[in-house]
mmCIF file of C-alpha atoms in Angstrom:
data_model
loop_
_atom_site.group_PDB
_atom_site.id
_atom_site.type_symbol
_atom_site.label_atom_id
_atom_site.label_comp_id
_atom_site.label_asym_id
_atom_site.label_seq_id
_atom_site.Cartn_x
_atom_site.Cartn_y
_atom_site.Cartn_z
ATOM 1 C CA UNK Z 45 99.699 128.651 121.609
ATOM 2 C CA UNK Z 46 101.671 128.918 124.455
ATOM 3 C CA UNK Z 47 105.028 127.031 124.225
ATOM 4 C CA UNK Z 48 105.054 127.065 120.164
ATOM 5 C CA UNK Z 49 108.745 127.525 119.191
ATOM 6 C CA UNK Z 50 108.942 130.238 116.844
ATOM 7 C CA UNK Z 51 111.427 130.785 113.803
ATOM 8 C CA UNK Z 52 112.268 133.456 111.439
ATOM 9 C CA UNK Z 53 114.137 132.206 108.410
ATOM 10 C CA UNK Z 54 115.142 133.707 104.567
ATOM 11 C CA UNK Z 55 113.337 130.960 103.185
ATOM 12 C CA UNK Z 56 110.876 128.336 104.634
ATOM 13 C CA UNK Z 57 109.699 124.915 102.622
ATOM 14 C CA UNK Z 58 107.174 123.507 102.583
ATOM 15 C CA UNK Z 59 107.361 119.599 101.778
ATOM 16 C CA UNK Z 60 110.565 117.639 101.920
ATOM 17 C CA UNK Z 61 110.260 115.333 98.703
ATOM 18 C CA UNK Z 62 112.890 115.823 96.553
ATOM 19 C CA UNK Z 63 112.125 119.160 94.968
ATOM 20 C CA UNK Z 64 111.857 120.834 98.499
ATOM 21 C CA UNK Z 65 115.115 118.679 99.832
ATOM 22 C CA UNK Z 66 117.190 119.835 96.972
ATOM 23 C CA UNK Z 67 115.838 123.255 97.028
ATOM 24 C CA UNK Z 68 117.249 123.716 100.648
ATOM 25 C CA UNK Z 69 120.398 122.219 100.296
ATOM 26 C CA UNK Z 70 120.395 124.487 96.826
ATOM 27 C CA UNK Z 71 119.695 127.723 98.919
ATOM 28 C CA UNK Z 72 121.924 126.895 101.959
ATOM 29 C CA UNK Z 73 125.474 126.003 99.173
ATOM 30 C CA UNK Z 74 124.370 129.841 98.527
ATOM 31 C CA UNK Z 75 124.433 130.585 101.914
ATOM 32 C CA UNK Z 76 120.507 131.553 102.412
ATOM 33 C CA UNK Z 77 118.911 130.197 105.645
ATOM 34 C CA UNK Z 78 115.864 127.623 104.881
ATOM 35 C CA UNK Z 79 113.803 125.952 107.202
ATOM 36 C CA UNK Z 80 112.052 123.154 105.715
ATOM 37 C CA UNK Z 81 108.857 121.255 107.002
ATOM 38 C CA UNK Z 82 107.866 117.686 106.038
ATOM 39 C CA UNK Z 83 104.188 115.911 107.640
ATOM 40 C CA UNK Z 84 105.808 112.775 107.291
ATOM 41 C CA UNK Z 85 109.664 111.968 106.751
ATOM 42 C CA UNK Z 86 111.393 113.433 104.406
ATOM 43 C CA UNK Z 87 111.389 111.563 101.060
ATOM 44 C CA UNK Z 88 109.133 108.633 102.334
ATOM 45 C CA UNK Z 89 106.216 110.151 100.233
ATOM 46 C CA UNK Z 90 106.296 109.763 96.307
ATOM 47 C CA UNK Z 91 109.962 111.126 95.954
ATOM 48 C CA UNK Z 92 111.021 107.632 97.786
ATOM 49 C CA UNK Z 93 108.360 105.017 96.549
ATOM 50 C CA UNK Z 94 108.263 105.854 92.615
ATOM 51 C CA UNK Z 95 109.830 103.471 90.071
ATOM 52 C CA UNK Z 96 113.277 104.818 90.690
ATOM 53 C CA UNK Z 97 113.929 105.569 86.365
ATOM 54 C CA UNK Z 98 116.523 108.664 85.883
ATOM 55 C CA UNK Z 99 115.377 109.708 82.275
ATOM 56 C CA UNK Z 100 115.221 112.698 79.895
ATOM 57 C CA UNK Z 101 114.312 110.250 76.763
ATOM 58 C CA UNK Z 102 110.442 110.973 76.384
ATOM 59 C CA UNK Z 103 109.865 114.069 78.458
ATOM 60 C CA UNK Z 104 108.084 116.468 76.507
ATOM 61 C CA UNK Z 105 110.634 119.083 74.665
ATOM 62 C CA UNK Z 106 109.696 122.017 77.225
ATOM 63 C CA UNK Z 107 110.991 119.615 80.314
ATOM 64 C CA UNK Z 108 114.558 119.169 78.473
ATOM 65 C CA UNK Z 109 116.434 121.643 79.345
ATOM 66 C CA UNK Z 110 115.583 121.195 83.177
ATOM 67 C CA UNK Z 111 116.090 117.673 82.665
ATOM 68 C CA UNK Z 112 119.599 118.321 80.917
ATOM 69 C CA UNK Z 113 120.340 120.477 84.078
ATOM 70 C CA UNK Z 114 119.323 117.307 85.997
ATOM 71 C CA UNK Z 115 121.537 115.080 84.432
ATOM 72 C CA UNK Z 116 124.857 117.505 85.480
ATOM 73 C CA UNK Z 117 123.541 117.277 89.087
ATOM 74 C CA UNK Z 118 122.964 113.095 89.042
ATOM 75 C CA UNK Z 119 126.368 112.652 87.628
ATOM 76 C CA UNK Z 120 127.761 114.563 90.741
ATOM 77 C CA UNK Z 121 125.540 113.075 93.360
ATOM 78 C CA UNK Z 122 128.659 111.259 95.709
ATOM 79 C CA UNK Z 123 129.742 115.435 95.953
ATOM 80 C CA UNK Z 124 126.638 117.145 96.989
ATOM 81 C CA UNK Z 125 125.228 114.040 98.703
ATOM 82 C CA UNK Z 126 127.369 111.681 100.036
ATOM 83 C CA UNK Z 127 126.157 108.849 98.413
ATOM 84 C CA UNK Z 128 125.622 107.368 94.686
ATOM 85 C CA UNK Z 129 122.223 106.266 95.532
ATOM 86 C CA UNK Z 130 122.702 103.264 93.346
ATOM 87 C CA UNK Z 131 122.469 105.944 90.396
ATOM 88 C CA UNK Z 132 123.845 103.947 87.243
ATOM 89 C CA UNK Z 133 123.408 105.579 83.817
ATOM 90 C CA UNK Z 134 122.362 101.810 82.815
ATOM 91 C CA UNK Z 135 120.720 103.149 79.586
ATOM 92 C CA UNK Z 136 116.949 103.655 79.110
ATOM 93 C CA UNK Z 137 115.192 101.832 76.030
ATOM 94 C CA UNK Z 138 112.146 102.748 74.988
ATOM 95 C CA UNK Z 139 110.127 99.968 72.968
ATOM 96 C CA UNK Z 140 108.594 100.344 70.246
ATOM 97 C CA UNK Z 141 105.715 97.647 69.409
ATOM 98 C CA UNK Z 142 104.922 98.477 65.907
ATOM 99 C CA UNK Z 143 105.919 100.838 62.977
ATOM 100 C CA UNK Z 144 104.129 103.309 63.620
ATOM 101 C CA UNK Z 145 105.803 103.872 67.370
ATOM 102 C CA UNK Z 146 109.175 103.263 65.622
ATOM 103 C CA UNK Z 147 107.843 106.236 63.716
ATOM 104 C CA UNK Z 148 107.094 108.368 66.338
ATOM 105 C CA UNK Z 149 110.281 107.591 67.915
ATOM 106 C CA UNK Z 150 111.641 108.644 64.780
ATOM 107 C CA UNK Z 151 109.783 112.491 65.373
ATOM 108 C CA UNK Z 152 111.387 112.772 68.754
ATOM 109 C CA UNK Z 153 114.976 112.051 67.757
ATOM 110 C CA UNK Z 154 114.932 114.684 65.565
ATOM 111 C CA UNK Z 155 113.105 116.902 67.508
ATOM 112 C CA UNK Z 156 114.987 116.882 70.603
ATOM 113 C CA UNK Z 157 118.157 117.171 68.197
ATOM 114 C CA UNK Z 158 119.015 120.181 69.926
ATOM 115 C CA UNK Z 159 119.256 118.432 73.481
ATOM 116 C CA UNK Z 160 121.895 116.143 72.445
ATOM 117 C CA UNK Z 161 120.394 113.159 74.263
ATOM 118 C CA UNK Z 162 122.361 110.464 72.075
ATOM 119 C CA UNK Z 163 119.272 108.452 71.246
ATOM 120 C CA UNK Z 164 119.858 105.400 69.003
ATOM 121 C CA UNK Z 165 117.286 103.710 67.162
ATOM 122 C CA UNK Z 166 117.765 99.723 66.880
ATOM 123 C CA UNK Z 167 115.705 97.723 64.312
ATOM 124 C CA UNK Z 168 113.997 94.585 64.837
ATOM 125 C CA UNK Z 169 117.068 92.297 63.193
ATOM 126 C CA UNK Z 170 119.258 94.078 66.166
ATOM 127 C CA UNK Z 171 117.426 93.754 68.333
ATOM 128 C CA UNK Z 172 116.617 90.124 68.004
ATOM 129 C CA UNK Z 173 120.633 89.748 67.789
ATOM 130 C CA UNK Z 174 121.477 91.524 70.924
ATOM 131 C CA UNK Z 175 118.649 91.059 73.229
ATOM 132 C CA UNK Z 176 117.193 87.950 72.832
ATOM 133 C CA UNK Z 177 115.403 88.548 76.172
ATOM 134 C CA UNK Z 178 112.761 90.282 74.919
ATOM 135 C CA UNK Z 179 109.563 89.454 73.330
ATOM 136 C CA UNK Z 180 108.800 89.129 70.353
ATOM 137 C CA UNK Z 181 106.084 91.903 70.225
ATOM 138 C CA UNK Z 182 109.352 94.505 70.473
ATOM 139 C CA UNK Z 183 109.749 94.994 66.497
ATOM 140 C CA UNK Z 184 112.441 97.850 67.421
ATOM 141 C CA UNK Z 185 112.990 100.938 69.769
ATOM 142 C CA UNK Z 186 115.045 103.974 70.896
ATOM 143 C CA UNK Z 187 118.643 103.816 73.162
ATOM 144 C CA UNK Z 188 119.014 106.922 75.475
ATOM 145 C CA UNK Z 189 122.495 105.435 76.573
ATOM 146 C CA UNK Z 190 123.149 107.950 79.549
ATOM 147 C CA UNK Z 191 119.698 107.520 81.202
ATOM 148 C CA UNK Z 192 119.741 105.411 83.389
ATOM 149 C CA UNK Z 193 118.083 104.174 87.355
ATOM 150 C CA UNK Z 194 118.916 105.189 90.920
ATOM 151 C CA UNK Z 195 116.885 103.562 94.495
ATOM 152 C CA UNK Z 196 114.981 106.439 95.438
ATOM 153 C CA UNK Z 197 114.484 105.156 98.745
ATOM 154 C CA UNK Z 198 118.606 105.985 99.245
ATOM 155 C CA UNK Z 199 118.572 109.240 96.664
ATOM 156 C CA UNK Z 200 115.542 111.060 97.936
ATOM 157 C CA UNK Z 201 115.956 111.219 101.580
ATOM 158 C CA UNK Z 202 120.227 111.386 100.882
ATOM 159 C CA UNK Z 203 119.053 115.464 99.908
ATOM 160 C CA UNK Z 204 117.068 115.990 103.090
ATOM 161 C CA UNK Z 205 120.163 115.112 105.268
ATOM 162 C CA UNK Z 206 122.875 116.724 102.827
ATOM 163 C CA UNK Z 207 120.893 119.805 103.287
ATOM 164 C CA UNK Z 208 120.351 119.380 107.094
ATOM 165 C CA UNK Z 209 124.415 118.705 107.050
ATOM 166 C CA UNK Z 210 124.643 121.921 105.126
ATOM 167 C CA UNK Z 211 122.949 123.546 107.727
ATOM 168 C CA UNK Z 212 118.940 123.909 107.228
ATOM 169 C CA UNK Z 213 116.690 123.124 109.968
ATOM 170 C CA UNK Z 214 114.645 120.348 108.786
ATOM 171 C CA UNK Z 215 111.302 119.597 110.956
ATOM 172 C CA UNK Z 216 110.112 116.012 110.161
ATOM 173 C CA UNK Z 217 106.440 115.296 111.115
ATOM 174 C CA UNK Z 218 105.379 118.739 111.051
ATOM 175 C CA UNK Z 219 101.753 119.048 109.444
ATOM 176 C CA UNK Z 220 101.120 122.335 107.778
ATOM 177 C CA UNK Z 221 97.888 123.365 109.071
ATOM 178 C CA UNK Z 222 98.246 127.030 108.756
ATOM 179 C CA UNK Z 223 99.748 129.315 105.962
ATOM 180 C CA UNK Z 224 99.062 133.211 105.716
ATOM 181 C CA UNK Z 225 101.241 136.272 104.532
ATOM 182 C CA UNK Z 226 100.450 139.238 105.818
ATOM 183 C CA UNK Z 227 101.895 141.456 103.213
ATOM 184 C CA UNK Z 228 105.461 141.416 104.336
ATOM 185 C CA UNK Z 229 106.250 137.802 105.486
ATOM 186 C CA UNK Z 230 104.622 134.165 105.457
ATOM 187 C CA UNK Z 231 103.794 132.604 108.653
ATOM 188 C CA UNK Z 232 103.703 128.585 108.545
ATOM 189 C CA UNK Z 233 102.141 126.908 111.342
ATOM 190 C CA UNK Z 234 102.164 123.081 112.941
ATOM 191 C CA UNK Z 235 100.376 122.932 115.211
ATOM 192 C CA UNK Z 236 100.957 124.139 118.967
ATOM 193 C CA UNK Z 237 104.584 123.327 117.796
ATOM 194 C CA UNK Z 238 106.323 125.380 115.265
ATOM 195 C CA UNK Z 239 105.887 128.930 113.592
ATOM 196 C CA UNK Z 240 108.259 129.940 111.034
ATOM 197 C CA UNK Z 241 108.135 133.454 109.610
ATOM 198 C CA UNK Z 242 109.856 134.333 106.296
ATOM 199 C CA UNK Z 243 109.508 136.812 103.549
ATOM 200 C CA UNK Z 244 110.099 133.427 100.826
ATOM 201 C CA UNK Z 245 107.542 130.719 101.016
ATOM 202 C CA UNK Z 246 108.353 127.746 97.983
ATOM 203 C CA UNK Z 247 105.247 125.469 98.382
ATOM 204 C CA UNK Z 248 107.008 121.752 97.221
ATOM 205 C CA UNK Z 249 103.924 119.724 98.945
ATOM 206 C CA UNK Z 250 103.416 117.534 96.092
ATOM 207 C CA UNK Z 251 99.797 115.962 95.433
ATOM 208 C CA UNK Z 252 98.638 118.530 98.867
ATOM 209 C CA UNK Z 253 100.145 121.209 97.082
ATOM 210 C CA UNK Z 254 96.853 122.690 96.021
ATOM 211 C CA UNK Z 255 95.769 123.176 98.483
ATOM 212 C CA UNK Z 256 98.139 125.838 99.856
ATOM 213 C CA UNK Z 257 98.452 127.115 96.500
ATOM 214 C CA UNK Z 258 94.460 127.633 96.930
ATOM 215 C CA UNK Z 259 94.821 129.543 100.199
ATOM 216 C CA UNK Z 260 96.692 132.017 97.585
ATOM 217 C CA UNK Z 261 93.898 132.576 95.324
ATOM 218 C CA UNK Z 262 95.503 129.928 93.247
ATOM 219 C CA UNK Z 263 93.676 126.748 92.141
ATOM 220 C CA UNK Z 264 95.230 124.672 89.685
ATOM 221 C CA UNK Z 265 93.384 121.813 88.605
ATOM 222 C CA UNK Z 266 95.224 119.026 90.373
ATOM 223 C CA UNK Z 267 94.013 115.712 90.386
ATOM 224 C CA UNK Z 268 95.819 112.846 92.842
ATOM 225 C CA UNK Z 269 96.237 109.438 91.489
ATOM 226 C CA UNK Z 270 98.744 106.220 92.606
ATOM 227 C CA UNK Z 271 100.618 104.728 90.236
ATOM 228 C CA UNK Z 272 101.260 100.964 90.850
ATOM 229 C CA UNK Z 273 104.428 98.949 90.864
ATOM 230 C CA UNK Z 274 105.471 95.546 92.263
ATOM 231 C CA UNK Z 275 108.814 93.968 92.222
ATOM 232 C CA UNK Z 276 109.914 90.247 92.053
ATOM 233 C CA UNK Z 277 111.877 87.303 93.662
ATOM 234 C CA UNK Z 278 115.942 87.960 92.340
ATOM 235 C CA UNK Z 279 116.189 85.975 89.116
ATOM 236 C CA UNK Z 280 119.703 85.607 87.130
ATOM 237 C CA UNK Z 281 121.363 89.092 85.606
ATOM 238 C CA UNK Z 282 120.045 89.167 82.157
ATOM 239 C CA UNK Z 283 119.058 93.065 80.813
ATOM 240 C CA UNK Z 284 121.189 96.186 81.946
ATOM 241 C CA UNK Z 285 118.690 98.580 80.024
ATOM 242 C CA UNK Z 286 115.586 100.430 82.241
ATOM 243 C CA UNK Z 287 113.024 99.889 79.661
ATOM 244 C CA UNK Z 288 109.864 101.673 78.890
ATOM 245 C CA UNK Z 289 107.166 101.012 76.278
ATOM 246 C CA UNK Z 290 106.584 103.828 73.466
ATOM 247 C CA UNK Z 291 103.229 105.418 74.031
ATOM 248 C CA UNK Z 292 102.925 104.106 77.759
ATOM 249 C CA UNK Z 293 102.516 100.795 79.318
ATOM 250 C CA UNK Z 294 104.551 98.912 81.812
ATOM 251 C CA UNK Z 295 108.033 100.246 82.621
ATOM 252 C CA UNK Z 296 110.511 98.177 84.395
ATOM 253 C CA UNK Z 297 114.346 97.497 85.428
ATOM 254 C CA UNK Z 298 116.808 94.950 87.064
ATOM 255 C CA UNK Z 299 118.392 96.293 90.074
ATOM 256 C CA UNK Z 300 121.948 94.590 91.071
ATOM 257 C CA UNK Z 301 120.276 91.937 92.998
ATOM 258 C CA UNK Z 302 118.372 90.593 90.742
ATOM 259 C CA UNK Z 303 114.934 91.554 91.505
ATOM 260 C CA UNK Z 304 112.899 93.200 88.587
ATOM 261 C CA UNK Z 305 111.155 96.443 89.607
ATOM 262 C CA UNK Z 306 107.821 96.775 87.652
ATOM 263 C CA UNK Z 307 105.488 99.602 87.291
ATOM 264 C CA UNK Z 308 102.461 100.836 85.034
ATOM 265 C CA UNK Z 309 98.371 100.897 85.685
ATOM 266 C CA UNK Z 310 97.242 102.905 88.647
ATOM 267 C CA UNK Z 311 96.496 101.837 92.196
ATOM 268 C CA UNK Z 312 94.147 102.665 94.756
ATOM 269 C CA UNK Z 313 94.123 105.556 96.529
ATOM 270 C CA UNK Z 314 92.481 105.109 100.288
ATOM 271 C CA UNK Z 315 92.905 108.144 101.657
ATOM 272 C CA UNK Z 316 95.397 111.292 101.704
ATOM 273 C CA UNK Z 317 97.760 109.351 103.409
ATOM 274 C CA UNK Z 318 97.576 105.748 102.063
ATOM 275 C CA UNK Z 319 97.527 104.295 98.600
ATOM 276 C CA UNK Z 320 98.607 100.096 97.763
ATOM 277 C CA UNK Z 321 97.938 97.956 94.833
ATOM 278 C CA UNK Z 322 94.806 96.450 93.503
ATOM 279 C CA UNK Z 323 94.668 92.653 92.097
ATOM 280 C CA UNK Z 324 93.294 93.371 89.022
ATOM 281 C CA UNK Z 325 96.326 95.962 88.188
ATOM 282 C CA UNK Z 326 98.815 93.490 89.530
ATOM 283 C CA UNK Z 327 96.987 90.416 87.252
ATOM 284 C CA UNK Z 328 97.382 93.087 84.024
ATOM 285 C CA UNK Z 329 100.627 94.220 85.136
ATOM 286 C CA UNK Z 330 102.245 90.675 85.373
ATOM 287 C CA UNK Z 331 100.652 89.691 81.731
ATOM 288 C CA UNK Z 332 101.964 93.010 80.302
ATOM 289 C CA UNK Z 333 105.448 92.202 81.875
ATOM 290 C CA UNK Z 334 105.518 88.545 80.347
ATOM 291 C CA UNK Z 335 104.504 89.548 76.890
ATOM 292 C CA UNK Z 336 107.807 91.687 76.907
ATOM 293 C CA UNK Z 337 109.993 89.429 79.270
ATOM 294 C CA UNK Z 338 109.345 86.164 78.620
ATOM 295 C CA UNK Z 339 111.991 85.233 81.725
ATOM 296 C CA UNK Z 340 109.205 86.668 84.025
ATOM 297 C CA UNK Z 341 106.719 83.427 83.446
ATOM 298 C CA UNK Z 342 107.048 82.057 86.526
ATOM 299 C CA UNK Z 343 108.650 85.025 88.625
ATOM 300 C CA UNK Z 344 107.110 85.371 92.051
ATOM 301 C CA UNK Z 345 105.879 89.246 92.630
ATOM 302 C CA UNK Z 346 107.308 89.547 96.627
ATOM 303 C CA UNK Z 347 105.842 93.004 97.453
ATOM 304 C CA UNK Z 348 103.744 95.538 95.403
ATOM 305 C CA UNK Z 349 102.737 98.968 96.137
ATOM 306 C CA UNK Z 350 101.814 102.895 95.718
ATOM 307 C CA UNK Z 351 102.327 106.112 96.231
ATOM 308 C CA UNK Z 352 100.072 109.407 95.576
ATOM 309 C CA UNK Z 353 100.991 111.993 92.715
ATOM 310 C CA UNK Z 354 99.385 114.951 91.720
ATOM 311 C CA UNK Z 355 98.647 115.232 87.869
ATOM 312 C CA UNK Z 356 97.765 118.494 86.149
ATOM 313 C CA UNK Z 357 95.604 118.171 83.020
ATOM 314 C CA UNK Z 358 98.733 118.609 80.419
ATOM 315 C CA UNK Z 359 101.148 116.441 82.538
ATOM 316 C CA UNK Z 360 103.302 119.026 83.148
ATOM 317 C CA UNK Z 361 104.229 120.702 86.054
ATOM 318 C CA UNK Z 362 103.385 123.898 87.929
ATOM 319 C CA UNK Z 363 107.359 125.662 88.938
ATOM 320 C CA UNK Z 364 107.194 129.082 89.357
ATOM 321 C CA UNK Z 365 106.251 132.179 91.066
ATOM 322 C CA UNK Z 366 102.787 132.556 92.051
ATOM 323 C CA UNK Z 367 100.882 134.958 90.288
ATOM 324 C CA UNK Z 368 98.854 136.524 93.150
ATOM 325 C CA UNK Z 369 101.233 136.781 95.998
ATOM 326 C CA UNK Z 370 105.107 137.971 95.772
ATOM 327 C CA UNK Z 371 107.691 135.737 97.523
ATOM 328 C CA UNK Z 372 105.646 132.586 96.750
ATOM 329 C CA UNK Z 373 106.787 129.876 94.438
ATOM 330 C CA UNK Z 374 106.005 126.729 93.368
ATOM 331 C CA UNK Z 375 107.096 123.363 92.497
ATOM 332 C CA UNK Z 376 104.301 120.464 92.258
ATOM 333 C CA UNK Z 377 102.325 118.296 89.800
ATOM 334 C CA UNK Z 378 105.437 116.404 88.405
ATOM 335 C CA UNK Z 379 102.965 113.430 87.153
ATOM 336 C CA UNK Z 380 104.815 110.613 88.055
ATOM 337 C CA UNK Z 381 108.071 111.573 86.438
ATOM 338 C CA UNK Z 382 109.843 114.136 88.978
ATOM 339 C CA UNK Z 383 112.702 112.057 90.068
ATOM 340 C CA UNK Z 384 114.963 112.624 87.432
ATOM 341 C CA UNK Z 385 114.079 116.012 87.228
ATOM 342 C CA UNK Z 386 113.431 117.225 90.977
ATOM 343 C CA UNK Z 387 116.932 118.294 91.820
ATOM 344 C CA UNK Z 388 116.909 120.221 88.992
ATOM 345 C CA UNK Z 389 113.621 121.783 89.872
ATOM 346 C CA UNK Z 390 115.216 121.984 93.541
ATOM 347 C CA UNK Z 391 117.879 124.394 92.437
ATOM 348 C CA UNK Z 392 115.455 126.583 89.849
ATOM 349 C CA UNK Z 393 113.757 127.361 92.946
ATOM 350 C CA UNK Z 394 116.742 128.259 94.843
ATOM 351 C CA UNK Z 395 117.948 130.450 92.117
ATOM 352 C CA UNK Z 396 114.173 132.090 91.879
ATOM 353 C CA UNK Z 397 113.848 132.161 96.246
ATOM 354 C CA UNK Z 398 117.182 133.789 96.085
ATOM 355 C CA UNK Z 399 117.294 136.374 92.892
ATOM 356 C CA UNK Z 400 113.576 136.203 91.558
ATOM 357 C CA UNK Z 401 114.960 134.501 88.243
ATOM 358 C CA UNK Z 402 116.402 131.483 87.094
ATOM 359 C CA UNK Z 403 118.494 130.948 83.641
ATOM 360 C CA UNK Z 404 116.405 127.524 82.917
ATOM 361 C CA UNK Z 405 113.698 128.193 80.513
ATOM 362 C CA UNK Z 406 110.442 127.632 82.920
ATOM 363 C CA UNK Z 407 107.717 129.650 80.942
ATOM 364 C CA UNK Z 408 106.025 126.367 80.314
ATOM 365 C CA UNK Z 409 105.183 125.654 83.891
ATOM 366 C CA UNK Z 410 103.961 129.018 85.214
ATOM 367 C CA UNK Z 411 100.784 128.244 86.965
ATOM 368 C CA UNK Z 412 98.650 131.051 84.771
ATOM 369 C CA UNK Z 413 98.117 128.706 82.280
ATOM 370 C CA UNK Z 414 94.746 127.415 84.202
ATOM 371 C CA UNK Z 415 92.078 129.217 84.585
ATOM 372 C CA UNK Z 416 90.599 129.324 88.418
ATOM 373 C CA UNK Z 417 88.733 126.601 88.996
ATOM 374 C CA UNK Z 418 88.277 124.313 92.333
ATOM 375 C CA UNK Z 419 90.635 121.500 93.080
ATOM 376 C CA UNK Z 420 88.068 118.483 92.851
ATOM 377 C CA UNK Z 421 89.430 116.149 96.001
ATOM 378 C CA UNK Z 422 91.084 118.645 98.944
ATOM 379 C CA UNK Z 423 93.672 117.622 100.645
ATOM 380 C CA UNK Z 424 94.781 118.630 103.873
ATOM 381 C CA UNK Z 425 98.534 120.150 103.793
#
């Protein structure tokens, strides 16, 4: 161990996706000291390979009001970050493909009445009238008009160096291999590099996130899957709208180029480190994205790949204190739909790091609502 630099610090991160980026630069605009550790570069995990879609339309009711708080922080993102990210609020349709999805999209207007999201349902005749680009199995579907899209490949590692700029020490390629508390303070190792020492630990590791949690006495049932996307050749301007299909499916949207950015199916995952497409996905993918586009017939798919998330059983995330261990907290298991919502998770952590409490309802995420249990597929931190 000789030689290891050693830090002590207010708060120390673990994982530098978007949750943990925007948690530090969260904590450091209230003046706490944070340093942050990443095992790869910050934001080049799933934060910075999802399908880049900035929506609240959909979420389950108990992620609204963290998704509202979201919303605030993507319309300001030029301020804190220095960059729009190519955030537009495009407008996010969700389609419905028979009457009984235009009936469930139906429920969740009314349900998330209270949320003021703005959704507008469009029949079939309008829809035929104003965007004859779709197919014809779209009989109707649901308008969130401020939702919109945003290149997380710009967005998600823009955090990691607003918060660096703001004054966090930020340690790219630094494996966690060692986490302990000793009662007082948490000691994060990497190696024969880096120790940090700090009383606040917030665990944002994504899909390896159990496994620290574990070290706790903490085991949520996380499984690790990768969703798939692809992307096309640039074809002529013709929707605005990010588009998703009621009850799940393909989702996709035009970026300013051109290109179409696809997603939906799952990919394969190799390893912990390395996930890519599979044909047979790709084959279904491109006949799903046909049937709604019919401009896609003969678009060439240029690049396709993955990224690893970690899914909990109810597809909703663990962000919270730990139960076990005071000064812990965590933020993990997003399920493929953290983007839009990660800053806001970012700054729920900062506000629970820095006063033990946060003023966004989080109840629904606390991480007693598993029982213990082992986390099937390990993954080293």
């Amino acid at each position: 161990m000789s030689g290891i630099r050693k830090l002590q610090t207010e708060v120390a991160i673990v994982g530098g996706g978007i949750v943990g980026s925007s948690a530090a630069l969260a904590l450091r605009r209230m003046g706490v000291d944070v340093v942050l550790l990443e095992r790869d570069f910050c934001g080049s995990r799933s934060s910075g390979v999802n399908f880049g879609g900035v929506r609240r339309q959909g979420r389950p009711l108990s992620q609204l009001p963290l998704a509202q708080r979201a919303h605030r922080i993507w319309g300001r993102l030029p301020e804190l970050l220095g960059t729009d990210g190519e955030y537009l609020r495009s407008g996010h349709f969700k389609i419905a493909r028979s009457e009984a999805d235009m009936a469930s999209l139906e429920r969740y207007r009314a349900l998330s009445s209270d949320f003021d999201l703005g959704l507008e349902l469009i029949s079939a005749t309008r829809l035929r009238a104003e965007c004859p680009w779709l197919g014809t199995r779209a009989v109707g579907g649901s308008l969130c008009i401020e939702d919109g899209q945003a290149n997380p490949r710009l967005v998600s590692p823009a955090f990691a160096l607003a918060a660096r700029r703001a004054g966090a020490q930020v340690f790219e390629r630094h494996q966690v291999d060692e986490v302990a508390h000793d009662g007082a303070l948490f000691t994060v190792r990497s190696g024969n590099e880096l120790e940090v020492r700090a009383p606040v630990l917030l665990n944002c590791a994504g899909a390896w996130a159990g496994a620290i949690a574990s070290q706790f006495g903490e085991t949520p049932p996380m499984r690790s899957r990768s969703p798939l996307m692809a992307v096309t050749e640039p074809l002529p301007r013709f929707m605005a709208w990010s588009l998703g299909v009621e009850g799940g499916g393909i989702y996709c949207r035009q970026v300013e180029r051109g290109n179409l950015v696809l997603g939906g199916g799952t990919g394969i995952t190799l390893d912990a480190d390395r996930a890519r497409a599979e044909r047979d996905g790709i084959a279904t993918l491109a006949m799903q994205a046909v049937e709604l586009l019919p401009a896609l017939r003969h678009a060439h798919i240029i690049r396709t790949w993955g990224g690893t998330e970690g899914y909990l059983p109810d597809r909703e995330p663990v962000l919270g204190p730990s139960r076990t261990t005071p000064g812990l907290f965590h933020g993990f298991g997003f399920a493929g739909a953290g983007f839009q919502i990660g800053p806001a998770a970012g700054e729920v952590l900062a506000e629970l790091a820095r006063d033990g409490r946060s003023d966004t309802p989080i109840d629904a995420f606390a991480i007693e609502r598993f029982d213990e249990q082992p986390v099937s597929s390990p993954v080293p931190t």
